[in-house]
mmCIF file of C-alpha atoms in Angstrom:
data_model
loop_
_atom_site.group_PDB
_atom_site.id
_atom_site.type_symbol
_atom_site.label_atom_id
_atom_site.label_comp_id
_atom_site.label_asym_id
_atom_site.label_seq_id
_atom_site.Cartn_x
_atom_site.Cartn_y
_atom_site.Cartn_z
ATOM 1 C CA UNK A 124 154.757 98.713 59.923
ATOM 2 C CA UNK A 125 151.006 99.297 59.621
ATOM 3 C CA UNK A 126 149.498 102.570 60.746
ATOM 4 C CA UNK A 127 147.686 100.778 63.558
ATOM 5 C CA UNK A 128 150.840 99.095 64.808
ATOM 6 C CA UNK A 129 152.657 102.422 64.606
ATOM 7 C CA UNK A 130 149.961 104.002 66.779
ATOM 8 C CA UNK A 131 150.163 101.152 69.274
ATOM 9 C CA UNK A 132 153.948 101.410 69.532
ATOM 10 C CA UNK A 133 153.812 105.173 70.030
ATOM 11 C CA UNK A 134 151.107 104.704 72.649
ATOM 12 C CA UNK A 135 153.161 102.008 74.345
ATOM 13 C CA UNK A 136 156.165 104.337 74.683
ATOM 14 C CA UNK A 137 153.950 106.933 76.327
ATOM 15 C CA UNK A 138 152.222 104.322 78.473
ATOM 16 C CA UNK A 139 155.495 103.084 79.965
ATOM 17 C CA UNK A 140 156.522 106.626 80.854
ATOM 18 C CA UNK A 141 153.095 107.355 82.352
ATOM 19 C CA UNK A 142 152.983 104.213 84.474
ATOM 20 C CA UNK A 143 156.553 104.606 85.677
ATOM 21 C CA UNK A 144 156.010 108.267 86.492
ATOM 22 C CA UNK A 145 152.667 107.995 88.251
ATOM 23 C CA UNK A 146 152.805 104.550 89.875
ATOM 24 C CA UNK A 147 156.502 103.741 90.354
ATOM 25 C CA UNK A 148 157.637 107.324 90.944
ATOM 26 C CA UNK A 149 160.577 106.981 88.611
ATOM 27 C CA UNK A 150 161.722 107.752 85.101
ATOM 28 C CA UNK A 151 162.516 104.868 82.797
ATOM 29 C CA UNK A 152 165.129 105.843 80.218
ATOM 30 C CA UNK A 153 164.583 104.597 76.672
ATOM 31 C CA UNK A 154 167.454 102.227 75.869
ATOM 32 C CA UNK A 155 166.841 101.104 72.321
ATOM 33 C CA UNK A 156 164.234 99.387 70.189
ATOM 34 C CA UNK A 157 164.265 96.499 67.783
ATOM 35 C CA UNK A 158 161.904 94.366 65.731
ATOM 36 C CA UNK A 159 162.190 90.583 65.742
ATOM 37 C CA UNK A 160 160.358 87.869 63.867
ATOM 38 C CA UNK A 161 159.965 85.559 66.840
ATOM 39 C CA UNK A 162 159.979 86.516 70.490
ATOM 40 C CA UNK A 163 161.442 84.180 73.058
ATOM 41 C CA UNK A 164 161.077 85.354 76.620
ATOM 42 C CA UNK A 165 163.901 83.999 78.721
ATOM 43 C CA UNK A 166 164.195 86.591 81.479
ATOM 44 C CA UNK A 167 163.348 85.604 85.027
ATOM 45 C CA UNK A 168 160.067 87.534 85.059
ATOM 46 C CA UNK A 169 157.461 88.030 82.364
ATOM 47 C CA UNK A 170 154.000 89.544 82.265
ATOM 48 C CA UNK A 171 151.668 89.313 79.277
ATOM 49 C CA UNK A 172 148.264 90.509 78.129
ATOM 50 C CA UNK A 173 146.358 89.588 74.987
ATOM 51 C CA UNK A 174 144.735 92.448 73.111
ATOM 52 C CA UNK A 175 141.600 91.588 71.152
ATOM 53 C CA UNK A 176 138.760 93.458 69.513
ATOM 54 C CA UNK A 177 139.670 95.581 66.501
ATOM 55 C CA UNK A 178 143.345 94.608 66.894
ATOM 56 C CA UNK A 179 144.968 91.280 67.702
ATOM 57 C CA UNK A 180 148.186 91.699 69.636
ATOM 58 C CA UNK A 181 150.168 90.536 72.618
ATOM 59 C CA UNK A 182 151.738 93.060 74.975
ATOM 60 C CA UNK A 183 154.171 92.166 77.715
ATOM 61 C CA UNK A 184 156.998 93.131 79.995
ATOM 62 C CA UNK A 185 160.123 91.126 80.781
ATOM 63 C CA UNK A 186 163.032 91.718 83.121
ATOM 64 C CA UNK A 187 165.249 90.093 85.682
ATOM 65 C CA UNK A 188 164.080 89.443 89.205
ATOM 66 C CA UNK A 189 165.984 92.358 90.700
ATOM 67 C CA UNK A 190 164.350 94.985 88.516
ATOM 68 C CA UNK A 191 160.952 93.303 88.923
ATOM 69 C CA UNK A 192 161.337 93.506 92.684
ATOM 70 C CA UNK A 193 162.442 97.142 92.414
ATOM 71 C CA UNK A 194 159.442 98.061 90.280
ATOM 72 C CA UNK A 195 157.001 96.164 92.492
ATOM 73 C CA UNK A 196 158.551 97.723 95.576
ATOM 74 C CA UNK A 197 158.061 101.164 94.093
ATOM 75 C CA UNK A 198 154.433 100.681 93.081
ATOM 76 C CA UNK A 199 153.440 99.009 96.347
ATOM 77 C CA UNK A 200 155.545 101.146 98.656
ATOM 78 C CA UNK A 201 157.150 98.230 100.473
ATOM 79 C CA UNK A 202 160.866 97.320 100.656
ATOM 80 C CA UNK A 203 161.893 94.923 97.876
ATOM 81 C CA UNK A 204 163.184 92.383 100.391
ATOM 82 C CA UNK A 205 159.691 92.084 101.867
ATOM 83 C CA UNK A 206 158.184 90.989 98.552
ATOM 84 C CA UNK A 207 157.719 87.284 97.942
ATOM 85 C CA UNK A 208 157.277 85.485 94.609
ATOM 86 C CA UNK A 209 153.496 85.888 94.808
ATOM 87 C CA UNK A 210 153.897 89.653 95.201
ATOM 88 C CA UNK A 211 156.223 89.661 92.203
ATOM 89 C CA UNK A 212 153.750 87.702 90.104
ATOM 90 C CA UNK A 213 150.930 89.989 91.113
ATOM 91 C CA UNK A 214 153.009 93.129 90.742
ATOM 92 C CA UNK A 215 154.352 92.296 87.300
ATOM 93 C CA UNK A 216 150.876 91.299 86.155
ATOM 94 C CA UNK A 217 149.545 94.648 87.373
ATOM 95 C CA UNK A 218 152.386 96.506 85.678
ATOM 96 C CA UNK A 219 151.527 94.783 82.421
ATOM 97 C CA UNK A 220 147.859 95.564 83.031
ATOM 98 C CA UNK A 221 148.451 99.250 83.687
ATOM 99 C CA UNK A 222 150.853 99.662 80.772
ATOM 100 C CA UNK A 223 148.416 97.944 78.440
ATOM 101 C CA UNK A 224 145.492 99.970 79.790
ATOM 102 C CA UNK A 225 147.384 103.221 79.292
ATOM 103 C CA UNK A 226 148.379 102.110 75.790
ATOM 104 C CA UNK A 227 144.749 101.380 75.003
ATOM 105 C CA UNK A 228 143.697 104.855 76.137
ATOM 106 C CA UNK A 229 146.441 106.609 74.182
ATOM 107 C CA UNK A 230 146.338 104.605 70.960
ATOM 108 C CA UNK A 231 142.794 105.426 69.801
ATOM 109 C CA UNK A 232 142.710 102.564 67.300
ATOM 110 C CA UNK A 233 139.143 101.430 67.802
ATOM 111 C CA UNK A 234 137.681 99.031 70.323
ATOM 112 C CA UNK A 235 140.274 96.978 72.213
ATOM 113 C CA UNK A 236 139.568 94.178 74.681
ATOM 114 C CA UNK A 237 142.291 93.341 77.182
ATOM 115 C CA UNK A 238 142.634 89.878 78.675
ATOM 116 C CA UNK A 239 143.489 89.367 82.311
ATOM 117 C CA UNK A 240 147.263 89.590 82.743
ATOM 118 C CA UNK A 241 149.426 86.484 83.017
ATOM 119 C CA UNK A 242 152.767 86.514 84.793
ATOM 120 C CA UNK A 243 155.699 84.135 85.088
ATOM 121 C CA UNK A 244 158.416 84.271 87.724
ATOM 122 C CA UNK A 245 161.239 81.790 87.699
ATOM 123 C CA UNK A 246 164.361 80.707 85.915
ATOM 124 C CA UNK A 247 165.108 78.624 82.876
ATOM 125 C CA UNK A 248 161.797 79.109 81.162
ATOM 126 C CA UNK A 249 161.018 80.140 77.630
ATOM 127 C CA UNK A 250 157.716 81.517 76.356
ATOM 128 C CA UNK A 251 157.067 81.729 72.660
ATOM 129 C CA UNK A 252 154.082 82.363 70.432
ATOM 130 C CA UNK A 253 153.907 82.088 66.684
ATOM 131 C CA UNK A 254 150.414 83.134 65.745
ATOM 132 C CA UNK A 255 151.310 86.808 65.616
ATOM 133 C CA UNK A 256 153.699 88.574 63.256
ATOM 134 C CA UNK A 257 156.647 90.741 64.155
ATOM 135 C CA UNK A 258 157.435 91.744 67.707
ATOM 136 C CA UNK A 259 158.553 95.247 68.617
ATOM 137 C CA UNK A 260 160.781 95.317 71.659
ATOM 138 C CA UNK A 261 161.242 98.572 73.563
ATOM 139 C CA UNK A 262 164.118 98.522 76.066
ATOM 140 C CA UNK A 263 164.249 100.801 79.090
ATOM 141 C CA UNK A 264 166.770 101.366 81.856
ATOM 142 C CA UNK A 265 165.964 101.978 85.481
ATOM 143 C CA UNK A 266 168.781 102.418 87.992
ATOM 144 C CA UNK A 267 171.261 100.704 85.718
ATOM 145 C CA UNK A 268 169.018 97.706 85.098
ATOM 146 C CA UNK A 269 167.256 96.967 81.846
ATOM 147 C CA UNK A 270 163.670 95.891 81.294
ATOM 148 C CA UNK A 271 161.806 95.361 78.044
ATOM 149 C CA UNK A 272 158.244 96.002 76.936
ATOM 150 C CA UNK A 273 157.161 94.171 73.825
ATOM 151 C CA UNK A 274 154.254 94.210 71.436
ATOM 152 C CA UNK A 275 153.535 91.418 68.961
ATOM 153 C CA UNK A 276 150.973 92.342 66.319
ATOM 154 C CA UNK B 161 136.756 106.488 107.134
ATOM 155 C CA UNK B 162 136.288 102.806 106.395
ATOM 156 C CA UNK B 163 137.020 101.699 102.871
ATOM 157 C CA UNK B 164 136.307 98.411 101.108
ATOM 158 C CA UNK B 165 138.821 97.782 98.314
ATOM 159 C CA UNK B 166 137.760 95.103 95.841
ATOM 160 C CA UNK B 167 140.431 93.836 93.451
ATOM 161 C CA UNK B 168 141.732 90.383 92.573
ATOM 162 C CA UNK B 169 145.281 91.731 92.726
ATOM 163 C CA UNK B 170 146.642 91.976 96.262
ATOM 164 C CA UNK B 171 149.332 94.304 94.942
ATOM 165 C CA UNK B 172 146.709 96.637 93.500
ATOM 166 C CA UNK B 173 144.860 96.645 96.821
ATOM 167 C CA UNK B 174 148.106 97.770 98.458
ATOM 168 C CA UNK B 175 148.648 100.413 95.778
ATOM 169 C CA UNK B 176 145.154 101.828 96.299
ATOM 170 C CA UNK B 177 145.640 101.820 100.061
ATOM 171 C CA UNK B 178 148.922 103.678 99.711
ATOM 172 C CA UNK B 179 147.335 106.134 97.286
ATOM 173 C CA UNK B 180 144.498 106.925 99.681
ATOM 174 C CA UNK B 181 146.951 107.691 102.477
ATOM 175 C CA UNK B 182 149.149 109.781 100.175
ATOM 176 C CA UNK B 183 146.074 111.694 99.040
ATOM 177 C CA UNK B 184 145.555 112.717 102.655
ATOM 178 C CA UNK B 185 142.432 110.746 103.501
ATOM 179 C CA UNK B 186 142.092 109.753 107.132
ATOM 180 C CA UNK B 187 141.727 105.996 106.941
ATOM 181 C CA UNK B 188 140.321 104.243 110.014
ATOM 182 C CA UNK B 189 140.099 100.802 108.436
ATOM 183 C CA UNK B 190 140.714 99.146 105.108
ATOM 184 C CA UNK B 191 138.644 96.068 104.273
ATOM 185 C CA UNK B 192 139.695 93.979 101.311
ATOM 186 C CA UNK B 193 137.997 91.518 98.981
ATOM 187 C CA UNK B 194 139.436 89.618 96.026
ATOM 188 C CA UNK B 195 136.278 89.675 93.911
ATOM 189 C CA UNK B 196 132.711 90.925 93.859
ATOM 190 C CA UNK B 197 131.305 87.858 95.549
ATOM 191 C CA UNK B 198 133.709 88.174 98.479
ATOM 192 C CA UNK B 199 132.879 91.870 98.709
ATOM 193 C CA UNK B 200 129.188 91.049 99.058
ATOM 194 C CA UNK B 201 130.074 88.546 101.785
ATOM 195 C CA UNK B 202 132.033 91.228 103.638
ATOM 196 C CA UNK B 203 129.053 93.583 103.437
ATOM 197 C CA UNK B 204 126.565 90.859 104.328
ATOM 198 C CA UNK B 205 128.628 90.154 107.433
ATOM 199 C CA UNK B 206 127.621 93.536 108.764
ATOM 200 C CA UNK B 207 130.647 95.604 107.811
ATOM 201 C CA UNK B 208 129.808 99.292 107.546
ATOM 202 C CA UNK B 209 131.907 101.116 104.992
ATOM 203 C CA UNK B 210 132.011 104.725 103.839
ATOM 204 C CA UNK B 211 133.393 103.993 100.400
ATOM 205 C CA UNK B 212 133.740 101.055 98.036
ATOM 206 C CA UNK B 213 136.564 101.090 95.478
ATOM 207 C CA UNK B 214 136.231 98.296 92.961
ATOM 208 C CA UNK B 215 138.140 96.900 90.021
ATOM 209 C CA UNK B 216 136.131 95.956 86.944
ATOM 210 C CA UNK B 217 137.534 92.656 85.672
ATOM 211 C CA UNK B 218 137.622 90.047 88.431
ATOM 212 C CA UNK B 219 136.907 86.324 88.638
ATOM 213 C CA UNK B 220 133.641 84.979 90.121
ATOM 214 C CA UNK B 221 131.881 88.348 90.123
ATOM 215 C CA UNK B 222 133.043 91.420 88.229
ATOM 216 C CA UNK B 223 132.846 95.001 89.431
ATOM 217 C CA UNK B 224 129.828 95.930 87.357
ATOM 218 C CA UNK B 225 127.779 93.075 88.815
ATOM 219 C CA UNK B 226 128.969 94.062 92.274
ATOM 220 C CA UNK B 227 127.682 97.600 91.747
ATOM 221 C CA UNK B 228 124.287 96.264 90.683
ATOM 222 C CA UNK B 229 124.090 93.868 93.638
ATOM 223 C CA UNK B 230 125.095 96.493 96.201
ATOM 224 C CA UNK B 231 122.589 98.985 94.823
ATOM 225 C CA UNK B 232 119.724 96.530 95.405
ATOM 226 C CA UNK B 233 120.103 97.172 99.145
ATOM 227 C CA UNK B 234 122.291 100.234 99.501
ATOM 228 C CA UNK B 235 121.809 103.364 97.426
ATOM 229 C CA UNK B 236 123.971 105.629 99.565
ATOM 230 C CA UNK B 237 127.505 104.264 99.916
ATOM 231 C CA UNK B 238 129.733 105.790 97.233
ATOM 232 C CA UNK B 239 131.109 103.215 94.812
ATOM 233 C CA UNK B 240 134.001 104.229 92.589
ATOM 234 C CA UNK B 241 135.474 101.998 89.904
ATOM 235 C CA UNK B 242 139.288 101.817 89.807
ATOM 236 C CA UNK B 243 140.198 100.099 86.598
ATOM 237 C CA UNK B 244 142.049 100.056 83.300
ATOM 238 C CA UNK B 245 138.662 99.985 81.571
ATOM 239 C CA UNK B 246 138.664 103.618 80.540
ATOM 240 C CA UNK B 247 136.278 103.545 77.589
ATOM 241 C CA UNK B 248 133.389 105.981 77.674
ATOM 242 C CA UNK B 249 130.877 103.197 77.085
ATOM 243 C CA UNK B 250 132.145 101.184 80.032
ATOM 244 C CA UNK B 251 132.171 104.229 82.300
ATOM 245 C CA UNK B 252 128.628 105.138 81.290
ATOM 246 C CA UNK B 253 127.503 101.561 81.911
ATOM 247 C CA UNK B 254 128.981 101.648 85.408
ATOM 248 C CA UNK B 255 127.441 105.031 86.214
ATOM 249 C CA UNK B 256 124.049 103.944 84.898
ATOM 250 C CA UNK B 257 124.269 100.871 87.113
ATOM 251 C CA UNK B 258 124.861 102.927 90.216
ATOM 252 C CA UNK B 259 128.578 103.677 90.413
ATOM 253 C CA UNK B 260 129.403 107.194 91.527
ATOM 254 C CA UNK B 261 132.707 107.665 89.761
ATOM 255 C CA UNK B 262 135.588 106.177 87.874
ATOM 256 C CA UNK B 263 139.350 106.299 88.342
ATOM 257 C CA UNK B 264 141.542 105.018 85.554
ATOM 258 C CA UNK B 265 144.772 103.174 86.276
ATOM 259 C CA UNK B 266 147.459 104.422 86.417
ATOM 260 C CA UNK B 267 146.434 107.140 88.852
ATOM 261 C CA UNK B 268 148.100 109.629 91.153
ATOM 262 C CA UNK B 269 147.141 110.634 94.712
ATOM 263 C CA UNK B 270 145.898 113.906 93.187
ATOM 264 C CA UNK B 271 143.535 111.921 90.977
ATOM 265 C CA UNK B 272 142.203 110.072 94.021
ATOM 266 C CA UNK B 273 141.755 113.338 95.889
ATOM 267 C CA UNK B 274 139.974 114.980 92.966
ATOM 268 C CA UNK B 275 137.561 112.088 92.479
ATOM 269 C CA UNK B 276 136.960 111.014 96.067
ATOM 270 C CA UNK B 277 137.269 114.369 97.786
ATOM 271 C CA UNK B 278 133.668 115.239 96.942
ATOM 272 C CA UNK B 279 132.466 112.429 99.213
ATOM 273 C CA UNK B 280 134.658 113.228 102.238
#
């Protein structure tokens, strides 16, 4: 792992904790990490941001619809059952945005440009990209449910 | 107070609204706009606001351009950027253009109080 990637991963761990603590009012428990050669997103919900500038990377979040609704409910302050798919899309995109923004602040690896976030909500989809190298997947648990944050660099 | 929240994310507009209430601000009315252009339309329609909170990256018209456009006619209303763009250069650019402050996402109600309390 390069020094820059190491810094980004460390920053990402801290970013998830910061965003969960300050915006979702909860503590996400670290639940394992792994490195894969090719990332295929096949959860029901995914949010992604491209990182450009001095580093080229892709950062995202993926989870099932229940945990996405729980997280969005927490950050918005509305009951999960009142959130529609558009709220989920928007909420997951914002989560990805805030996590990536916090990572950028913590990493101190030069100038980073963040794209606008993209989000996918649905079933039976796969998202894959091959232009980047290994993907680091950080798993977290929240109320018995698992969500993943990933960085491809 | 009357607040105009400018952000292309409806969820983020709700988050900011909730944060303002949790920070203890007495909110009489929240006006919302999805981008800088819509914000200018809201203001051009005669809406009087005590505070403008704006995201940076938005379609059609970004937050920095909004600041510059508002300041052509209004030099008094506080404008605070609420954004993931936390770099010193970006913040300085916003302040030079007429923004009064900057709040980095993620934020807490205490952060809102500390930054906005000086205006109210």
